[in-house]
CSV table of N, CA and C in Angstrom, one decimal:
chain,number,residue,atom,x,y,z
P,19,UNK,N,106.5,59.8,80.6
P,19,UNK,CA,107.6,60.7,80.6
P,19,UNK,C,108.9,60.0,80.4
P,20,UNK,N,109.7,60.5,79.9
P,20,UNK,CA,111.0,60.0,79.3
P,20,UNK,C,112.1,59.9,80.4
P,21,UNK,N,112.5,59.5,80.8
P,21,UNK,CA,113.7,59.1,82.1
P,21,UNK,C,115.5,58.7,81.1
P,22,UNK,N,116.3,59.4,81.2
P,22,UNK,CA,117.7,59.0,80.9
P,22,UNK,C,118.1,58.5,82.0
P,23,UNK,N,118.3,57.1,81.5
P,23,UNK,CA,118.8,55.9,82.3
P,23,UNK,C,120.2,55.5,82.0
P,24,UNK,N,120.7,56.2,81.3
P,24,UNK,CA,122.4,56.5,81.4
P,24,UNK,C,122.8,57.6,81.9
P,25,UNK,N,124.1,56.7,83.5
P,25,UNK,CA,124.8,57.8,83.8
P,25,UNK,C,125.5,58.8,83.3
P,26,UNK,N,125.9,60.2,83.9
P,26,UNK,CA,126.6,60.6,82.6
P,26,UNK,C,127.7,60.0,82.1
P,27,UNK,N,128.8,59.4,83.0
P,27,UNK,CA,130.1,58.6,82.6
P,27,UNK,C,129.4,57.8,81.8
P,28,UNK,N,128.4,57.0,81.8
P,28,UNK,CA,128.1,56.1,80.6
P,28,UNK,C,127.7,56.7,79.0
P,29,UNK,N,127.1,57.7,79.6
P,29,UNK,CA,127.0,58.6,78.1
P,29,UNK,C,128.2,59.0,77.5
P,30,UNK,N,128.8,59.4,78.0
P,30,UNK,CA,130.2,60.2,77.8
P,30,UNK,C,131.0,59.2,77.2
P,31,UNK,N,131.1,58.3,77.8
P,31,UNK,CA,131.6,57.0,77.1
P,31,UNK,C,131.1,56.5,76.0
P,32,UNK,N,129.9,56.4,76.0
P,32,UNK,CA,129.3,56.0,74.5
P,32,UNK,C,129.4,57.2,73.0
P,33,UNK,N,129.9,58.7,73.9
P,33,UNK,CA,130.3,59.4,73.1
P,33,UNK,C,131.4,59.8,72.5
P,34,UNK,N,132.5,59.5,73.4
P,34,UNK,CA,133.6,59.8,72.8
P,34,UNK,C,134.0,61.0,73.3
P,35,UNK,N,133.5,61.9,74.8
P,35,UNK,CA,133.2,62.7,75.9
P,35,UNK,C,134.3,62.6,76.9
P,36,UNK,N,135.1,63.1,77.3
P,36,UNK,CA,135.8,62.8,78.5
P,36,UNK,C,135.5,64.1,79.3
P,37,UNK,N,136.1,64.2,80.7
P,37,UNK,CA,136.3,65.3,81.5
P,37,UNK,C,137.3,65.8,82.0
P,38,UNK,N,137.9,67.1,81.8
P,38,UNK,CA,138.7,67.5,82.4
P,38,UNK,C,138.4,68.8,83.7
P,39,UNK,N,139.0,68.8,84.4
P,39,UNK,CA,139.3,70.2,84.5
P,39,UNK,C,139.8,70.9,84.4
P,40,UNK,N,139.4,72.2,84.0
P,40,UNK,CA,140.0,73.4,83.6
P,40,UNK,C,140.0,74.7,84.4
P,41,UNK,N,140.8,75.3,84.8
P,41,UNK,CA,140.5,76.7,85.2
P,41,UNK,C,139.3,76.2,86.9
P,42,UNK,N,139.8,75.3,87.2
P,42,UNK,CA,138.9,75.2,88.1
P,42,UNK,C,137.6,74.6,88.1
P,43,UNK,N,137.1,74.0,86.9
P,43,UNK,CA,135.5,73.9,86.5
P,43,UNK,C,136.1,72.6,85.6
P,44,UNK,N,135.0,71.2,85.7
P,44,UNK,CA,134.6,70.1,85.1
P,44,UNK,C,133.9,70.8,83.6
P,45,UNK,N,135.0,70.3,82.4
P,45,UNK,CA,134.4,70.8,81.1
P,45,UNK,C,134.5,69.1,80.2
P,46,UNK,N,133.5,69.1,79.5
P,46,UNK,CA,133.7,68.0,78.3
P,46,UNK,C,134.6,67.9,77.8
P,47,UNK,N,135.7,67.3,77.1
P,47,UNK,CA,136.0,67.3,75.5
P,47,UNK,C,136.2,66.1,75.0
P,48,UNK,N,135.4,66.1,73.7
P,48,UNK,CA,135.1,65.3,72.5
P,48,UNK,C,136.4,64.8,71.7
P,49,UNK,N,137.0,63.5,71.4
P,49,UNK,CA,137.6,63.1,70.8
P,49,UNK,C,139.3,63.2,71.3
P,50,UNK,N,139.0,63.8,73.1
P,50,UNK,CA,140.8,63.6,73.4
P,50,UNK,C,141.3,61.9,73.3
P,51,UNK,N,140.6,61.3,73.4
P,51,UNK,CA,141.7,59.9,73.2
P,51,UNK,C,142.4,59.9,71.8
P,52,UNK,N,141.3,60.0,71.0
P,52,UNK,CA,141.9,59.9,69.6
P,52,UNK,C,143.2,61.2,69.2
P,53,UNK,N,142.8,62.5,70.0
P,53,UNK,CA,144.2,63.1,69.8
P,53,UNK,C,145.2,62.6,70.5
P,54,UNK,N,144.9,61.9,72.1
P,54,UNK,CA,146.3,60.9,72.5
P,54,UNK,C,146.9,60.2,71.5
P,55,UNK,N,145.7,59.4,70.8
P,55,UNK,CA,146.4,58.6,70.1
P,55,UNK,C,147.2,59.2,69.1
P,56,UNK,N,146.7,60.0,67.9
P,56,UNK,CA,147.4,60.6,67.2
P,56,UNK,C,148.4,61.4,67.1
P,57,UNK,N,148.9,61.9,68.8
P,57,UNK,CA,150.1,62.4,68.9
P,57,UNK,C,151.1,61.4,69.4
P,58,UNK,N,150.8,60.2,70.2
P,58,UNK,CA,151.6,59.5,70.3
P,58,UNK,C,152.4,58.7,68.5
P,59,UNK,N,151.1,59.0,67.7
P,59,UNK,CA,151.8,58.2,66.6
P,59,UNK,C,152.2,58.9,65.8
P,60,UNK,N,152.4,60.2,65.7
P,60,UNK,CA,153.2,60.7,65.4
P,60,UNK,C,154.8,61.1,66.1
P,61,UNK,N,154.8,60.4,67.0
P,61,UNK,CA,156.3,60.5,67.9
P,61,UNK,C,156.5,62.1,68.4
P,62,UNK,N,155.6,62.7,68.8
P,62,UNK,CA,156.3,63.5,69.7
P,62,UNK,C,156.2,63.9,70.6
P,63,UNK,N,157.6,64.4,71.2
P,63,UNK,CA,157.9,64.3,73.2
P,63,UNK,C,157.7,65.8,73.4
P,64,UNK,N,158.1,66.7,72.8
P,64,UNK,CA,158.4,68.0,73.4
P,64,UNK,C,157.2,68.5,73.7
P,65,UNK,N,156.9,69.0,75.2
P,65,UNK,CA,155.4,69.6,75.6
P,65,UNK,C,154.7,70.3,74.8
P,66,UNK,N,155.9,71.3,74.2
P,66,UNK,CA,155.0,72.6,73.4
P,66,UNK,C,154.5,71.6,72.0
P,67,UNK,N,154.8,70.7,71.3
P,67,UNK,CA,154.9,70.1,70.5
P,67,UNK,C,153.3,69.6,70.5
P,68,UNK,N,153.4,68.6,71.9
P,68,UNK,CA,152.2,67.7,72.2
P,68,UNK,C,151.2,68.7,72.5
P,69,UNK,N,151.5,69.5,73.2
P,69,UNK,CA,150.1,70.4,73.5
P,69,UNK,C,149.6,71.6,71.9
P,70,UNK,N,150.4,72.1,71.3
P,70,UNK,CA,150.0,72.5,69.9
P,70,UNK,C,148.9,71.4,69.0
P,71,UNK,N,149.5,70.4,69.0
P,71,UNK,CA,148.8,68.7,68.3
P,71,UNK,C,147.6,68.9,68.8
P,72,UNK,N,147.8,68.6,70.2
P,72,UNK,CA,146.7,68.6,71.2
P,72,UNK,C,145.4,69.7,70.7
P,73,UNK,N,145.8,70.8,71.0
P,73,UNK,CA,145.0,71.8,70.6
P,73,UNK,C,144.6,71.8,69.1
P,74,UNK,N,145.3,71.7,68.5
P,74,UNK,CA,144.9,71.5,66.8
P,74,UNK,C,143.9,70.5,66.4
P,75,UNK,N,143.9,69.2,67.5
P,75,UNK,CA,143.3,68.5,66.9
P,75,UNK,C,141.8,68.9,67.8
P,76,UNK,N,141.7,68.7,68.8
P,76,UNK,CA,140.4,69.2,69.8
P,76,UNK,C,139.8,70.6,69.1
P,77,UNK,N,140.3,71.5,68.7
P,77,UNK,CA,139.6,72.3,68.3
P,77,UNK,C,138.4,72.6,66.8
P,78,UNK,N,139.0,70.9,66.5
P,78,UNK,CA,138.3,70.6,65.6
P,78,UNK,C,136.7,70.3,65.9
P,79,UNK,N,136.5,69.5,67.3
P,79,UNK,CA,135.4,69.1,67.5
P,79,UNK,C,135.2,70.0,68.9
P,80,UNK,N,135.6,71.0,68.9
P,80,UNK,CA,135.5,71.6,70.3
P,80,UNK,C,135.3,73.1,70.4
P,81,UNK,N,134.7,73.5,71.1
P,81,UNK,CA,134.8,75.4,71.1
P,81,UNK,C,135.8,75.2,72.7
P,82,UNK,N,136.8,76.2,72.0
P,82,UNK,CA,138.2,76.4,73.2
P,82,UNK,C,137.8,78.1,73.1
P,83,UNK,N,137.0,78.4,74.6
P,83,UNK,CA,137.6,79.8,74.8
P,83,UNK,C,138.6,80.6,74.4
P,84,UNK,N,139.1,81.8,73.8
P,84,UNK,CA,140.2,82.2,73.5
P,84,UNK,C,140.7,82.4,75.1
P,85,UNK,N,140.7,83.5,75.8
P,85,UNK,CA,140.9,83.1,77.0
P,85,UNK,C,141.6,82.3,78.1
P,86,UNK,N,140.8,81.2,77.6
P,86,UNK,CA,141.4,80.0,78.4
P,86,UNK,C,142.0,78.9,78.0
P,87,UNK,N,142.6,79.0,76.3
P,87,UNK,CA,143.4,78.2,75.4
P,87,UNK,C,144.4,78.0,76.4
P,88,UNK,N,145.4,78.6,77.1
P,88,UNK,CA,147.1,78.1,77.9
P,88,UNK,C,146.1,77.2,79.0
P,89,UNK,N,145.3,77.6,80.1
P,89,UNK,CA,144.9,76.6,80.4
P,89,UNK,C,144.2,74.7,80.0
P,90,UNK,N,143.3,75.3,78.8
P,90,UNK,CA,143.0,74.2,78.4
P,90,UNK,C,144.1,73.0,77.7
P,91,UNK,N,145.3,73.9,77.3
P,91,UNK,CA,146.3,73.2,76.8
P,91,UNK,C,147.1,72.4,78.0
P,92,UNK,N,147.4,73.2,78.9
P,92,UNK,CA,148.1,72.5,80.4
P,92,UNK,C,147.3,71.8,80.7
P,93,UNK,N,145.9,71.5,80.8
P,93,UNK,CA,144.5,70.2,80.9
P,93,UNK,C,145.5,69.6,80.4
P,94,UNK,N,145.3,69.5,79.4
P,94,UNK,CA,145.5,68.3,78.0
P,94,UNK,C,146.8,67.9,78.2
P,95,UNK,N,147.2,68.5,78.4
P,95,UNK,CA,149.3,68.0,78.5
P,95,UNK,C,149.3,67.2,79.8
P,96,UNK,N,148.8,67.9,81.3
P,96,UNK,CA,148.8,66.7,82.0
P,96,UNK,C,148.1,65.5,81.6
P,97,UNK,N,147.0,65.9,81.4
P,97,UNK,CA,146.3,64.2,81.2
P,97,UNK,C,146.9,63.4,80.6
P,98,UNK,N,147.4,63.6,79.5
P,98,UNK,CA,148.1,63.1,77.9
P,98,UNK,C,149.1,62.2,78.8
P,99,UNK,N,150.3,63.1,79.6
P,99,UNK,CA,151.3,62.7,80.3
P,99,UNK,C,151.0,61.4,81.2
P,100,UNK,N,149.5,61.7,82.4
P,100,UNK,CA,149.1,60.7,82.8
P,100,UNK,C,148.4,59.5,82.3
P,101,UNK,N,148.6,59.5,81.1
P,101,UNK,CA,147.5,58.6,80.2
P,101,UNK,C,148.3,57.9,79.3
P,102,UNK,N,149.7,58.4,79.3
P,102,UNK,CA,151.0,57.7,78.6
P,102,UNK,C,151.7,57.3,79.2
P,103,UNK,N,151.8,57.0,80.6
P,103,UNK,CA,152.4,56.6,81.5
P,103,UNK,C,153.1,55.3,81.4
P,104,UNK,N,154.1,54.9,81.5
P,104,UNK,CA,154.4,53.4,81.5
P,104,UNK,C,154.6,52.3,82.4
């Protein structure tokens, strides 16, 4: 019988997987570093700015409830914020 012997943090990491929470509940998403990255290199500060980017780019590799888009966006804006910290 087959046993996965990677934790999930280790899978998630080898995927490119992070976790946020949203709305109260632990959800995946695929490829937020790379949208960190790409909004920081495009230089922009203003919330609505970063969080639009944010969402533009994650929805690429992601199903975003309609619903719960303002939330999942305020995820992504704090993390982003905490993750740009200096």
């Amino acid at each position: 019988m087959y046993k996965n012997t990677l934790l999930p943090c280790a899978a998630d990491a080898l995927s490119g997987t992070r976790q946020l929470t949203v709305a109260g509940k632990r959800v995946g998403i695929t490829g937020l570093d790379a949208a960190f990255a790409a909004v920081t290199a495009r230089g922009l500060v203003g919330d609505a700015e970063i969080k639009a980017e944010l969402m533009h780019r994650i929805r690429e590799n992601n199903y975003i409830p309609p619903a719960l888009a303002d939330e999942y966006a305020a995820a992504m804006l704090a993390e982003y914020h905490q993750a740009t910290i200096k």
